[in-house]
Coordinates of C-alpha atoms and ligand atoms in Angstrom, one line a residue:
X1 CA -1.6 -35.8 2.4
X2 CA -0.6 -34.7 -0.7
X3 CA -0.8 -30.9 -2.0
X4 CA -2.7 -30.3 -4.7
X5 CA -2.1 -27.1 -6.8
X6 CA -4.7 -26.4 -9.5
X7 CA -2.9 -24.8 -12.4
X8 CA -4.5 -21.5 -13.6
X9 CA -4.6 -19.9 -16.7
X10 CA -1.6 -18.2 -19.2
X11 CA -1.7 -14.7 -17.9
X12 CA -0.2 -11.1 -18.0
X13 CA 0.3 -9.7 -14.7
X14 CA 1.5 -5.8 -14.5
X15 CA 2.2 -3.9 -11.4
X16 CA 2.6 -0.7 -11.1
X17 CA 5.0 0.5 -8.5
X18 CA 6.3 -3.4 -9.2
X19 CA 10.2 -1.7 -7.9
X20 CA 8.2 -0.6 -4.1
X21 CA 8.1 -2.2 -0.7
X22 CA 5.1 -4.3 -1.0
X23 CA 6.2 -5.9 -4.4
X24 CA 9.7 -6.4 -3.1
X25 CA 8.4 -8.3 0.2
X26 CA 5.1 -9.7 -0.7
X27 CA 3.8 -10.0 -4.3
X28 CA 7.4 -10.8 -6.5
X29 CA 8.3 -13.6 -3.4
X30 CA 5.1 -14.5 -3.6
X31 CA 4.7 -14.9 -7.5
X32 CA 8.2 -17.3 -7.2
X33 CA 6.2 -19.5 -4.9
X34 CA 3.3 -20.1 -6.8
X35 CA 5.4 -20.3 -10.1
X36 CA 8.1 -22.8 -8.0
X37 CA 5.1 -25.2 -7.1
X38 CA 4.0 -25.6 -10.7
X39 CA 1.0 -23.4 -10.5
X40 CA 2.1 -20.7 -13.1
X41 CA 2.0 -21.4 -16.7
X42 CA 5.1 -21.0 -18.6
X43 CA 4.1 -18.7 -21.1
X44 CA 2.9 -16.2 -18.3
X45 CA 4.5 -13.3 -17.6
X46 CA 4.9 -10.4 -15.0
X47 CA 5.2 -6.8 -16.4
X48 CA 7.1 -4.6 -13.6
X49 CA 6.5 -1.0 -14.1
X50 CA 7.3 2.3 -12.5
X51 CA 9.1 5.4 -13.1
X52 CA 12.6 4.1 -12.1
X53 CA 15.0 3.7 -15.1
X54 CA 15.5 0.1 -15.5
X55 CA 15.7 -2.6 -18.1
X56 CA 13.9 -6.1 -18.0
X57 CA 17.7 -7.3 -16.9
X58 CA 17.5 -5.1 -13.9
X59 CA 14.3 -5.5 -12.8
X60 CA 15.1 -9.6 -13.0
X61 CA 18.0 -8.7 -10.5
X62 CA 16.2 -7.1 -8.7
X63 CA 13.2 -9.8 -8.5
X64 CA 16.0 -12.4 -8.1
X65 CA 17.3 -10.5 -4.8
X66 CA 13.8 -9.8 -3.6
X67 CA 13.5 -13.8 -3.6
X68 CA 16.3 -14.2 -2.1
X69 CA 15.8 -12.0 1.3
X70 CA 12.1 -13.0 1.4
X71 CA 11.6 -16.6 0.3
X72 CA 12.6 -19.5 2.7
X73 CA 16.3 -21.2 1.4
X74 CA 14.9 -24.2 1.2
X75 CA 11.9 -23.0 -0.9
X76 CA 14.1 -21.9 -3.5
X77 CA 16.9 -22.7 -5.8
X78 CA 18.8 -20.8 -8.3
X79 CA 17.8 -22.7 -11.1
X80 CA 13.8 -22.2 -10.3
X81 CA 14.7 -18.3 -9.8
X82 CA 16.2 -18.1 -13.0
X83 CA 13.4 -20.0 -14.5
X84 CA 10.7 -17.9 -13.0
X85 CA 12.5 -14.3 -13.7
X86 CA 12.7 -15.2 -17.3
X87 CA 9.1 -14.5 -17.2
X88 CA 9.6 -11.3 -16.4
X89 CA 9.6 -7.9 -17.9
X90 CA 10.0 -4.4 -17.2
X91 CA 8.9 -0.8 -18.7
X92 CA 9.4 2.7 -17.3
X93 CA 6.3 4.7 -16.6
X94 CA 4.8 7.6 -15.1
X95 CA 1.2 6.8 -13.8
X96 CA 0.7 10.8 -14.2
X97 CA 2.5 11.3 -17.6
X98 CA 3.0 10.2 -21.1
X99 CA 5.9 8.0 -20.4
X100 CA 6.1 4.2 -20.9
X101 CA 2.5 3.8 -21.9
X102 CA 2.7 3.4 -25.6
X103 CA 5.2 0.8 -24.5
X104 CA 3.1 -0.9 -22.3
X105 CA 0.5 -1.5 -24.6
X106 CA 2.5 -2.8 -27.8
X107 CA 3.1 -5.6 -24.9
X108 CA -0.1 -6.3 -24.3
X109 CA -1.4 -10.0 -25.5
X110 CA -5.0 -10.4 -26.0
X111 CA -5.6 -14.0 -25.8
X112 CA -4.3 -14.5 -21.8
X113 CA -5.8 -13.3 -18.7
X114 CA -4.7 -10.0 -18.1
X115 CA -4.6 -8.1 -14.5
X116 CA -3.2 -4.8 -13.7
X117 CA -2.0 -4.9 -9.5
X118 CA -2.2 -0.9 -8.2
X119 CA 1.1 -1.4 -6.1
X120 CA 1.2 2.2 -5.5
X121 CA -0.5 4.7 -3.8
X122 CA -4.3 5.4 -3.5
X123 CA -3.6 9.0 -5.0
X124 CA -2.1 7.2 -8.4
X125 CA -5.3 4.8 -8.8
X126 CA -7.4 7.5 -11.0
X127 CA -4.3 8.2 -13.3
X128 CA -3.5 4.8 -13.9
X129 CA -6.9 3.9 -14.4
X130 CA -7.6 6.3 -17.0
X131 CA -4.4 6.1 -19.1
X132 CA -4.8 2.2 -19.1
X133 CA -8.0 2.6 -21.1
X134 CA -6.9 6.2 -23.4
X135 CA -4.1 3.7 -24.5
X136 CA -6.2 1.1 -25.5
X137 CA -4.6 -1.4 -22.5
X138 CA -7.4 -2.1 -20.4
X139 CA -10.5 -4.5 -22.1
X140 CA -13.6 -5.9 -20.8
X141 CA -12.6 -9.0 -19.3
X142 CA -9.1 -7.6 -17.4
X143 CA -9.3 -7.2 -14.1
X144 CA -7.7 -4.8 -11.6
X145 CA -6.3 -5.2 -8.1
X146 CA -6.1 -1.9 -5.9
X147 CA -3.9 -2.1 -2.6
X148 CA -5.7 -0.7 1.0
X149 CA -5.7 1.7 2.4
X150 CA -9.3 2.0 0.3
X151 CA -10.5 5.7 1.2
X152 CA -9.8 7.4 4.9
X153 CA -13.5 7.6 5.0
X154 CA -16.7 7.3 3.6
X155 CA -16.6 10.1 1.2
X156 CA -12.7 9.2 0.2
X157 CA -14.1 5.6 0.0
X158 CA -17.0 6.7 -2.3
X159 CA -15.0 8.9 -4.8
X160 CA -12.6 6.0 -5.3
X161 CA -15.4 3.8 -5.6
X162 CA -16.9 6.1 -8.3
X163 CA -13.4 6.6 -10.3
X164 CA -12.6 2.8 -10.2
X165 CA -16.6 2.2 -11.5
X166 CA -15.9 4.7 -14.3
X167 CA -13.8 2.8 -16.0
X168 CA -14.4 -0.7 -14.2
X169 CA -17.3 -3.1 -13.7
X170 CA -17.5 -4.3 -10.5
X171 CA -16.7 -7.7 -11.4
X172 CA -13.3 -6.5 -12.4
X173 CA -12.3 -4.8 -9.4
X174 CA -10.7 -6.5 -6.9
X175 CA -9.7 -4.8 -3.7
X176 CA -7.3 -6.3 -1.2
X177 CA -7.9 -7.2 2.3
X178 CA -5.2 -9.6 2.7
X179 CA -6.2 -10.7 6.3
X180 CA -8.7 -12.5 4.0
X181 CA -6.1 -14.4 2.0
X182 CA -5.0 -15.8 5.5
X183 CA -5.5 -19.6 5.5
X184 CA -6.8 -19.7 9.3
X185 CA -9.3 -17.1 7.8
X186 CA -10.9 -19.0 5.1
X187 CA -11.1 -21.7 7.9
X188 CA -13.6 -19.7 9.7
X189 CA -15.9 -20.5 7.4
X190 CA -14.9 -24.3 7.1
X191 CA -14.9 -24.4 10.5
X192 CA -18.9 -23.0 10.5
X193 CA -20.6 -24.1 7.5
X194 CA -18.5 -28.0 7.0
X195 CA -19.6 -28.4 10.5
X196 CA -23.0 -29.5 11.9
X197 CA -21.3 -29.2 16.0
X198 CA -20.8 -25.2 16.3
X199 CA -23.8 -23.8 13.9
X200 CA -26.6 -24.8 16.5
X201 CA -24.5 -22.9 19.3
X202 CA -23.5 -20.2 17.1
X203 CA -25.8 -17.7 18.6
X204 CA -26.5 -14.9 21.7
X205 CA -28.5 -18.2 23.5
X206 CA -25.0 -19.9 24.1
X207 CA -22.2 -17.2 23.1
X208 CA -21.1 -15.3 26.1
X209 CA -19.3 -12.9 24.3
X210 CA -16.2 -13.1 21.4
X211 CA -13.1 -11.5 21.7
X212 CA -11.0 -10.8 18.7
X213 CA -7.1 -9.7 19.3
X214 CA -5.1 -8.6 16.7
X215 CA -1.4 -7.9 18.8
X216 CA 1.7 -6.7 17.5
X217 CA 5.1 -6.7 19.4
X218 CA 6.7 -4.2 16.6
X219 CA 6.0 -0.4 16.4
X220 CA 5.4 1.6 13.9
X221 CA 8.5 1.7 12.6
X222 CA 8.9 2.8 8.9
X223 CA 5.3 3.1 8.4
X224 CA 5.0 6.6 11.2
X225 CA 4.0 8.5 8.5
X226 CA 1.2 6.7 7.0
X227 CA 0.3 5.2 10.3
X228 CA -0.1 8.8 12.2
X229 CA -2.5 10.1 9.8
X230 CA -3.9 6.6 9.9
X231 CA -4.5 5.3 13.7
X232 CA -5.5 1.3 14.8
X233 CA -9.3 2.2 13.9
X234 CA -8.6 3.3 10.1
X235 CA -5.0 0.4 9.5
X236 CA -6.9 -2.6 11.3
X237 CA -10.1 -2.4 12.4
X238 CA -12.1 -0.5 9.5
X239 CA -11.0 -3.4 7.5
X240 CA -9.4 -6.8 8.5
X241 CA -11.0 -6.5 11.8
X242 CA -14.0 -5.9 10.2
X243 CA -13.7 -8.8 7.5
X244 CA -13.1 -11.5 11.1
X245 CA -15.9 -10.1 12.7
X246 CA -18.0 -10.6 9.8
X247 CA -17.2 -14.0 8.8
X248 CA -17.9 -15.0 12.4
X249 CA -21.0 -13.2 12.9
X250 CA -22.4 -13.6 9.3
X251 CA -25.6 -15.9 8.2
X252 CA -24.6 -19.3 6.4
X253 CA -24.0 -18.3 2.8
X254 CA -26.8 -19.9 -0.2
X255 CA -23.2 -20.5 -1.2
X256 CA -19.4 -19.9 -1.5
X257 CA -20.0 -18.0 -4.4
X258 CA -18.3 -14.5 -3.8
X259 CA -21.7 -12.4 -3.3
X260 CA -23.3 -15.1 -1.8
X261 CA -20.8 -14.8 1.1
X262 CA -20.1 -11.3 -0.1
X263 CA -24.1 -10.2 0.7
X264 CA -24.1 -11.6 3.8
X265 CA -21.1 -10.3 5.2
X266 CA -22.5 -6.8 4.4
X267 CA -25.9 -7.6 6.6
X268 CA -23.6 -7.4 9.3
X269 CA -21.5 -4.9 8.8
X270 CA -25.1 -2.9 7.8
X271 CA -26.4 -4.7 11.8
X272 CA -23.3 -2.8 13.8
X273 CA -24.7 -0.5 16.2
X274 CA -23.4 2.7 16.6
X275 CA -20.5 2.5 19.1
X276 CA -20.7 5.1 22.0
X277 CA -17.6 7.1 23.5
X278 CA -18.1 4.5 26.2
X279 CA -17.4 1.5 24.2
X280 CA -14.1 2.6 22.6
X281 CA -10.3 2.9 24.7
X282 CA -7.4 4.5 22.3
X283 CA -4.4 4.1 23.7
X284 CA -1.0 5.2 22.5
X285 CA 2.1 3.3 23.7
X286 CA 4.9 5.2 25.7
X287 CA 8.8 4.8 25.3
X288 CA 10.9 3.4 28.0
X289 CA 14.5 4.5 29.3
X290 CA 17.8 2.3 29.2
X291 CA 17.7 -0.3 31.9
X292 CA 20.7 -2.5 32.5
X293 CA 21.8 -3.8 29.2
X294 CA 18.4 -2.8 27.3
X295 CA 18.6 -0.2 25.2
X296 CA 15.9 2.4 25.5
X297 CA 12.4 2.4 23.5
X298 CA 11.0 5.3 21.9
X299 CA 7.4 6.5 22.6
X300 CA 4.8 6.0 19.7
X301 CA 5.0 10.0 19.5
X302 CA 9.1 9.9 19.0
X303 CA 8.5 7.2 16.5
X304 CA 6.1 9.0 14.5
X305 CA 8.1 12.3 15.1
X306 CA 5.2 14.1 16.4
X307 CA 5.0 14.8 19.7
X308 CA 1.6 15.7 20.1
X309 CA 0.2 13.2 18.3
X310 CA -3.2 12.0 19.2
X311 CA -3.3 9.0 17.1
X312 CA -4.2 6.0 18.7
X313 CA -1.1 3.0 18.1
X314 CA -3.8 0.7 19.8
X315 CA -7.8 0.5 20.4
X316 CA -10.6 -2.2 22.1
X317 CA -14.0 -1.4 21.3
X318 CA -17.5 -3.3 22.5
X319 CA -19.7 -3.8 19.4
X320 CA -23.0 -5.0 19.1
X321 CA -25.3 -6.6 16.7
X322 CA -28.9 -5.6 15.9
X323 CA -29.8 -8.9 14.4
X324 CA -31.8 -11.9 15.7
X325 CA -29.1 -14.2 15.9
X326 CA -26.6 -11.6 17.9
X327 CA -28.8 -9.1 19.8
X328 CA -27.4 -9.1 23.5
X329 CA -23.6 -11.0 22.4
X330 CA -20.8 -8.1 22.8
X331 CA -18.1 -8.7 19.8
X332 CA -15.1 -7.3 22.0
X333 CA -12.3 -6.3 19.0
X334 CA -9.1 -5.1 19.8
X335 CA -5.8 -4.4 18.4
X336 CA -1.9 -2.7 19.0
X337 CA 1.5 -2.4 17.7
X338 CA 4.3 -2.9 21.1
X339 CA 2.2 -5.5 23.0
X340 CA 3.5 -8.1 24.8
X341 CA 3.6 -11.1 22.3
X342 CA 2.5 -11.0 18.2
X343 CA -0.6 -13.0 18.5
X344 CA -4.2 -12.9 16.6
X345 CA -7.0 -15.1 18.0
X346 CA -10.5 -15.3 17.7
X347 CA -12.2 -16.7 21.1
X348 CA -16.0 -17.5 21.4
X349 CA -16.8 -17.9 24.6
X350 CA -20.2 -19.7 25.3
X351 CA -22.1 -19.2 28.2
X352 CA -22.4 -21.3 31.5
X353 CA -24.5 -24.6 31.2
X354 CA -28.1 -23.7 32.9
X355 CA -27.8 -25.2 35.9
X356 CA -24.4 -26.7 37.4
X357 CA -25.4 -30.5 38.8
X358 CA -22.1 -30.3 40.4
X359 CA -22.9 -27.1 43.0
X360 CA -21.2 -24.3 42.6
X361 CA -17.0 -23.7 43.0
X362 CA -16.1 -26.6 41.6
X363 CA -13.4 -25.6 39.3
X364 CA -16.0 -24.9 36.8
X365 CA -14.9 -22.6 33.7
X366 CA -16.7 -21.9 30.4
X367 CA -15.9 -23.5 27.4
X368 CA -14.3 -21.0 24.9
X369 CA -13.3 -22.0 20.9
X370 CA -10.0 -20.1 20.4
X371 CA -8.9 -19.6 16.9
X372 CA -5.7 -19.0 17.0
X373 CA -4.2 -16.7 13.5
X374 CA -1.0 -16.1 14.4
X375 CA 1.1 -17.7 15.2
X376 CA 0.7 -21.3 15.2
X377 CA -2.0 -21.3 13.2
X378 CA -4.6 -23.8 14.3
X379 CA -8.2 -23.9 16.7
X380 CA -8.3 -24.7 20.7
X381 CA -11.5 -26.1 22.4
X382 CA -11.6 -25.9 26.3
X383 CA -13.9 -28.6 27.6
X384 CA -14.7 -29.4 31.6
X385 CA -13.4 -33.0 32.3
X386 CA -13.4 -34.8 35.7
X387 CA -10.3 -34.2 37.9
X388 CA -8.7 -37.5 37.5
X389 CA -7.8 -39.5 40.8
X390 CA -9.9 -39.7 44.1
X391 CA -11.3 -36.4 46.0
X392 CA -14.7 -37.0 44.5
X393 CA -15.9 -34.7 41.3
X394 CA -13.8 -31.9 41.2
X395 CA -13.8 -30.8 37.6
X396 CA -10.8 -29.3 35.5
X397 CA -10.6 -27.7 31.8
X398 CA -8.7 -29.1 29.4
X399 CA -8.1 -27.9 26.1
X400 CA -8.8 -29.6 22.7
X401 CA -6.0 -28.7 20.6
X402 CA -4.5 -28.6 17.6
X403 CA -2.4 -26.9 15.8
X404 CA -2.9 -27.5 11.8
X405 CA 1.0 -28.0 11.0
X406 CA 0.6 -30.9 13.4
X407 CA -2.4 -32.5 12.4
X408 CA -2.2 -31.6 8.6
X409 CA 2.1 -32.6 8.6
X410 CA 3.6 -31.4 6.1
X411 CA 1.0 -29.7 4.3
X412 CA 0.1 -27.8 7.1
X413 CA 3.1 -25.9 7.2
X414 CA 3.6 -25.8 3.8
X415 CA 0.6 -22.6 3.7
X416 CA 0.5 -20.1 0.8
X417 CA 1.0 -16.6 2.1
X418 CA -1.9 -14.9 1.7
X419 CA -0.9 -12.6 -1.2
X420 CA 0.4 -15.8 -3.1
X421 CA -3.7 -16.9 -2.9
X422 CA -5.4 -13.5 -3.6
X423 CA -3.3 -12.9 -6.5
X424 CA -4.0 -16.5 -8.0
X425 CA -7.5 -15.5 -7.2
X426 CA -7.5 -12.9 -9.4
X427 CA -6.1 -14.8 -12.2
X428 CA -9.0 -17.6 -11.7
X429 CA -11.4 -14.7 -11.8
X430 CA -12.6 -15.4 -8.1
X431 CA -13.4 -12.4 -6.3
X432 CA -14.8 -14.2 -3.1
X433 CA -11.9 -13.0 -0.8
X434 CA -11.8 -9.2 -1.8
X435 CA -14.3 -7.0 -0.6
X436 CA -17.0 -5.4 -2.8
X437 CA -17.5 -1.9 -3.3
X438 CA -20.7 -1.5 -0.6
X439 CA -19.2 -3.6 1.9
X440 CA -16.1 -0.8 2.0
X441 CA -18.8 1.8 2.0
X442 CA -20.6 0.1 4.9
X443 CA -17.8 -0.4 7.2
X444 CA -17.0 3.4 6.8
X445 CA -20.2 4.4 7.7
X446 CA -20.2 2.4 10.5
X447 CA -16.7 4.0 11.3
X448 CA -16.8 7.6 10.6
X449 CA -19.2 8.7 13.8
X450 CA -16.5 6.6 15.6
X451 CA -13.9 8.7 14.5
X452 CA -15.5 12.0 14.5
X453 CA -17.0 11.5 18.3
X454 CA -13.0 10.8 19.3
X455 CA -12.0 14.2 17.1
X456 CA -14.6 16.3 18.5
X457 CA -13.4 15.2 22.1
X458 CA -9.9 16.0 21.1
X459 CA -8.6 13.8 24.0
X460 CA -5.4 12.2 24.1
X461 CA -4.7 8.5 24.1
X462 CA -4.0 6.7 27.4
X463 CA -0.6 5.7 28.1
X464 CA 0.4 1.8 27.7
X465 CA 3.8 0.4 28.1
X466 CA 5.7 -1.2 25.4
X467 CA 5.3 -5.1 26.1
X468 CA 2.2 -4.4 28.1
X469 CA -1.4 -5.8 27.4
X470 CA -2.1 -2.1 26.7
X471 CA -4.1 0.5 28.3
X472 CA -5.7 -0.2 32.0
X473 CA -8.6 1.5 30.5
X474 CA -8.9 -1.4 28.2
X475 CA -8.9 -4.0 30.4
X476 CA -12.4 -2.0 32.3
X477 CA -14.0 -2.3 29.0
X478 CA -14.4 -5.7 29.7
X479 CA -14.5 -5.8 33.6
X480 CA -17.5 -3.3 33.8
X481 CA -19.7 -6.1 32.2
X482 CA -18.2 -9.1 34.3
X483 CA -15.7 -10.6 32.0
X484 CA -11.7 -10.0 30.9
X485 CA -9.8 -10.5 28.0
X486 CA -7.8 -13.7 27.5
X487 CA -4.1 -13.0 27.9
X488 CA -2.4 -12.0 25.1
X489 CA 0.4 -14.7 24.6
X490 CA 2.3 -16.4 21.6
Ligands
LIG501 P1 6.3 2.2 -2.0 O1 7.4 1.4 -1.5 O2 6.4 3.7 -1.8 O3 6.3 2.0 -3.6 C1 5.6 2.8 -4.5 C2 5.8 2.3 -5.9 O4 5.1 3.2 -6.8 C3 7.2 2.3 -6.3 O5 7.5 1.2 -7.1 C4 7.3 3.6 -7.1 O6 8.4 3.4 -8.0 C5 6.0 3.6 -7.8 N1 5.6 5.0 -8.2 C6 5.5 6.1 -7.4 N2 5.0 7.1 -8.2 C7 4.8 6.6 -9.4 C8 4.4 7.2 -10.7 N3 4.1 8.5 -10.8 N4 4.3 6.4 -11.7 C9 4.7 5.1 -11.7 N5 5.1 4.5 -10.5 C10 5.2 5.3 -9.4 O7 4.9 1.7 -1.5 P2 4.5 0.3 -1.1 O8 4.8 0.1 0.4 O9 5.0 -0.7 -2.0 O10 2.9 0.3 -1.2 C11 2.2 0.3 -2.4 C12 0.7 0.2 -2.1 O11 0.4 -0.9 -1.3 C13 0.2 1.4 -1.2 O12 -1.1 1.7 -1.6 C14 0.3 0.9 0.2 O13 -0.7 1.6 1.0 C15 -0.2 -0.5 -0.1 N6 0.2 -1.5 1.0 C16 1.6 -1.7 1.3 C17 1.9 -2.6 2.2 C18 3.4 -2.9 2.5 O14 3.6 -3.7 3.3 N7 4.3 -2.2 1.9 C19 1.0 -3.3 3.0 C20 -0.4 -3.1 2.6 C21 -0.7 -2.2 1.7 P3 9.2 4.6 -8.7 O15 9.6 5.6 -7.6 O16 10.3 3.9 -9.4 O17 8.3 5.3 -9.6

């Protein structure tokens, strides 16, 4: 198969807080990709800025050095590098001050496409915003790309919303939920609506349930400090976990045109019944001593340097949908950092057939559709076959597999990270993969009761180990109602 990489328009991309973390890992490696498979324009160009004293020299260098630590050797060459970070530019600026914005806007071009990425913090967005129109930066037609975390609640979620719409129109604000530049993500809806097989069964008459895992193996790590004011609920499931549950729960789009698919992922969000104390296990992972020659673990609570911490490092919660097509189907989410293997799946598990012509014991098992996110992207379908050989009909699952670097070859390896997409989205003007301002505002309605129940409570997460499934508590969630999670594995 051969790739096919659409070109987009000359543009002007500037991002602020261009010399932080997330443009060092993700959005500079990312740009070299896109620019390296010929999908960049030459007379494009990438405007770094920040407060940090540096010349457009320097902030090359240190582009060029991003590349290399974060893009694959054989995806790069020195050549390409210094090709691409010719493109680039640099100016020195305070988001809260005079500096470097008369400078930034003699550079502006007005004939390109012109995007301004909010690489920094949420507390910077209003300043930035602001001074980019004073100055005279900012027009109609750019469009502006703000980073999550998006509010810590509704009210945080609304005031941004109002700021952003003061000097924005909706159609030029694009806010990132990268889980939704995932390739494996978009498939979800390939998989639904390019299909005629799964739409008929794609209902509570034959889903069981559906389980979606988001699993970590790392920690917190160098994140403690956002994360413990943060918690599983508000980092994953207010908002990616959120975006999978809707694009698997949601109505067939009119269209894939983004509020086409953008309306009908709020229905659902606007369906989610409120979840009771019940339906929701925090857990919090613990450390683990020295053993032989393995060094010893810290506890999420030594990791996040405070010891009483109540914030919850992972959480599984039964939600339900007051809609016709989901009443009665639990959506059983769950996610955590120190698990026992980095994997995200989606699994819809369909219900048994009506009446078993075979009797009952026979090796029977229900079918389940497993998406698989990471790693190893791809989809698994378990199907009852006869057990081959003699021994009369004694049935046996096997599993439909594939994995999409296999079946797709090279191509199928050869995936754009997500941030490459969502940023060449932007630049194509396409805002079907960022979320719209109600749909935030939804899935922090839904939230906030969630959160406030657990603060009123005041209890403390249960224990898990690190390389553990998590909690036990977790794992009653699902037993209480006759079922159990699919092992978490790689
Ligand atoms: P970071 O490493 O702390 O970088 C912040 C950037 O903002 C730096 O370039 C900093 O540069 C600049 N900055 C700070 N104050 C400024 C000011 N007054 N004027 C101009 N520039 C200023 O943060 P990050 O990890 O890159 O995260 C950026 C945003 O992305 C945050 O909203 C974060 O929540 C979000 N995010 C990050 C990740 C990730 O993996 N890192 C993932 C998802 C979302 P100077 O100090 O030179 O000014």
């Amino acid at each position: 198969m051969v790739s096919r990489v659409i070109p987009v328009e000359p543009f002007d991309l500037i991002i602020f807080g261009a010399t932080g973390d997330l443009a060092r890992r993700k959005i500079l490696p990312g740009l070299y990709r896109r620019f390296a498979a010929g999908q960049i324009p030459p007379q494009s160009r990438i405007i770094g800025a920040a407060r940090s004293e540096m010349d457009h020299d320097g902030f090359r260098a240190f582009a060029a050095e991003a590349i290399t630590e974060f893009v694959d050797a054989s995806k790069r060459s020195e050549a390409e590098i210094a090709r691409f970070t010719e493109r680039l530019f640099y100016v020195t600026l305070d988001a809260k001050g005079d500096t470097g914005w008369p400078e930034l806007a003699q550079m502006m071009r007005p004939d390109v496409v012109q995007a301004f990425y909010l690489s920094v913090g949420p507390v910077l967005f209003g300043a930035i915003a602001e001074r980019l129109h004073q100055h005279g930066i900012a027009t109609p037609e750019s469009r502006i790309v703000v980073e999550k975390p998006f509010g810590r609640d509704l009210a945080t979620a609304r005031e941004l919303n109002a700021m952003l719409a003061s000097h924005f129109a909706e159609r030029q604000i694009y806010r990132i939920d990268h889980y939704l530049g995932k390739e494996t993500v978009q498939n979800l809806m390939a998989v639904r609506f390019a299909n005629i097989l799964f739409e008929p069964l794609w209902n509570t008459q034959y889903v069981d349930h559906v389980q979606i895992t988001v699993a970590e193996t790392v920690g917190v790590g160098g994140r403690a400090a956002y994360y413990d004011r943060a918690g599983a609920m508000r980092d994953m499931v207010q908002n990616h976990m959120m975006q999978l549950l809707c694009l698997i729960a949601m109505e067939p789009p009119y269209s894939f045109n983004p509020d086409a698919v953008r309306d009908e992922k709020l229905k659902v969000i606007r369906a989610l019944e409120p979840v009771g104390p019940d339906d929701t296990v925090r857990g919090q992972y613990r450390g683990r001593p020295a053993q032989g020659g393995t060094p010893a673990e810290p506890s999420y609570a030594q990791d996040a340097g405070t010891p009483q911490s109540r914030t919850e490092s992972y959480i599984a919660l039964k939600v339900m949908i007051a809609n016709w097509r989901w009443k009665g189907t639990p959506f059983y989410l769950r996610t955590g950092k120190k698990l026992r293997a980095r994997a995200s799946e989606i699994a819809i598990v369909f219900k048994e057939p009506p009446h078993s012509i075979f009797g009952e014991g026979e090796g029977w098992r229900e079918n389940v559709l497993a998406i698989r996110l990471q790693p190893n992207e791809g989809m698994n379908l378990s199907v009852m076959i006869k057990e081959p050989g003699p021994g009369g009909m004694r049935l046996t699952e096997v599993p439909l597999d594939m994995s999409f670097a296999e079946a797709l070859g090279e191509e199928g390896t050869d995936i754009p990270d997500a941030y490459e997409r969502l940023i060449m989205d932007v630049i194509r003007g396409n805002q079907t993969l960022f979320m719209r301002g109600d749909e935030v505002e939804a899935a922090w309605a839904w939230t906030d009761p969630i959160i406030a129940e657990w603060e009123a409570r005041s209890e403390k997460p249960k224990g898990y180990d690190p390389g553990s499934s998590g909690p036990e508590d977790a794992l009653m969630l699902l037993h209480r109602d006759g079922r159990r999670w699919r092992e978490i594995r790689e």
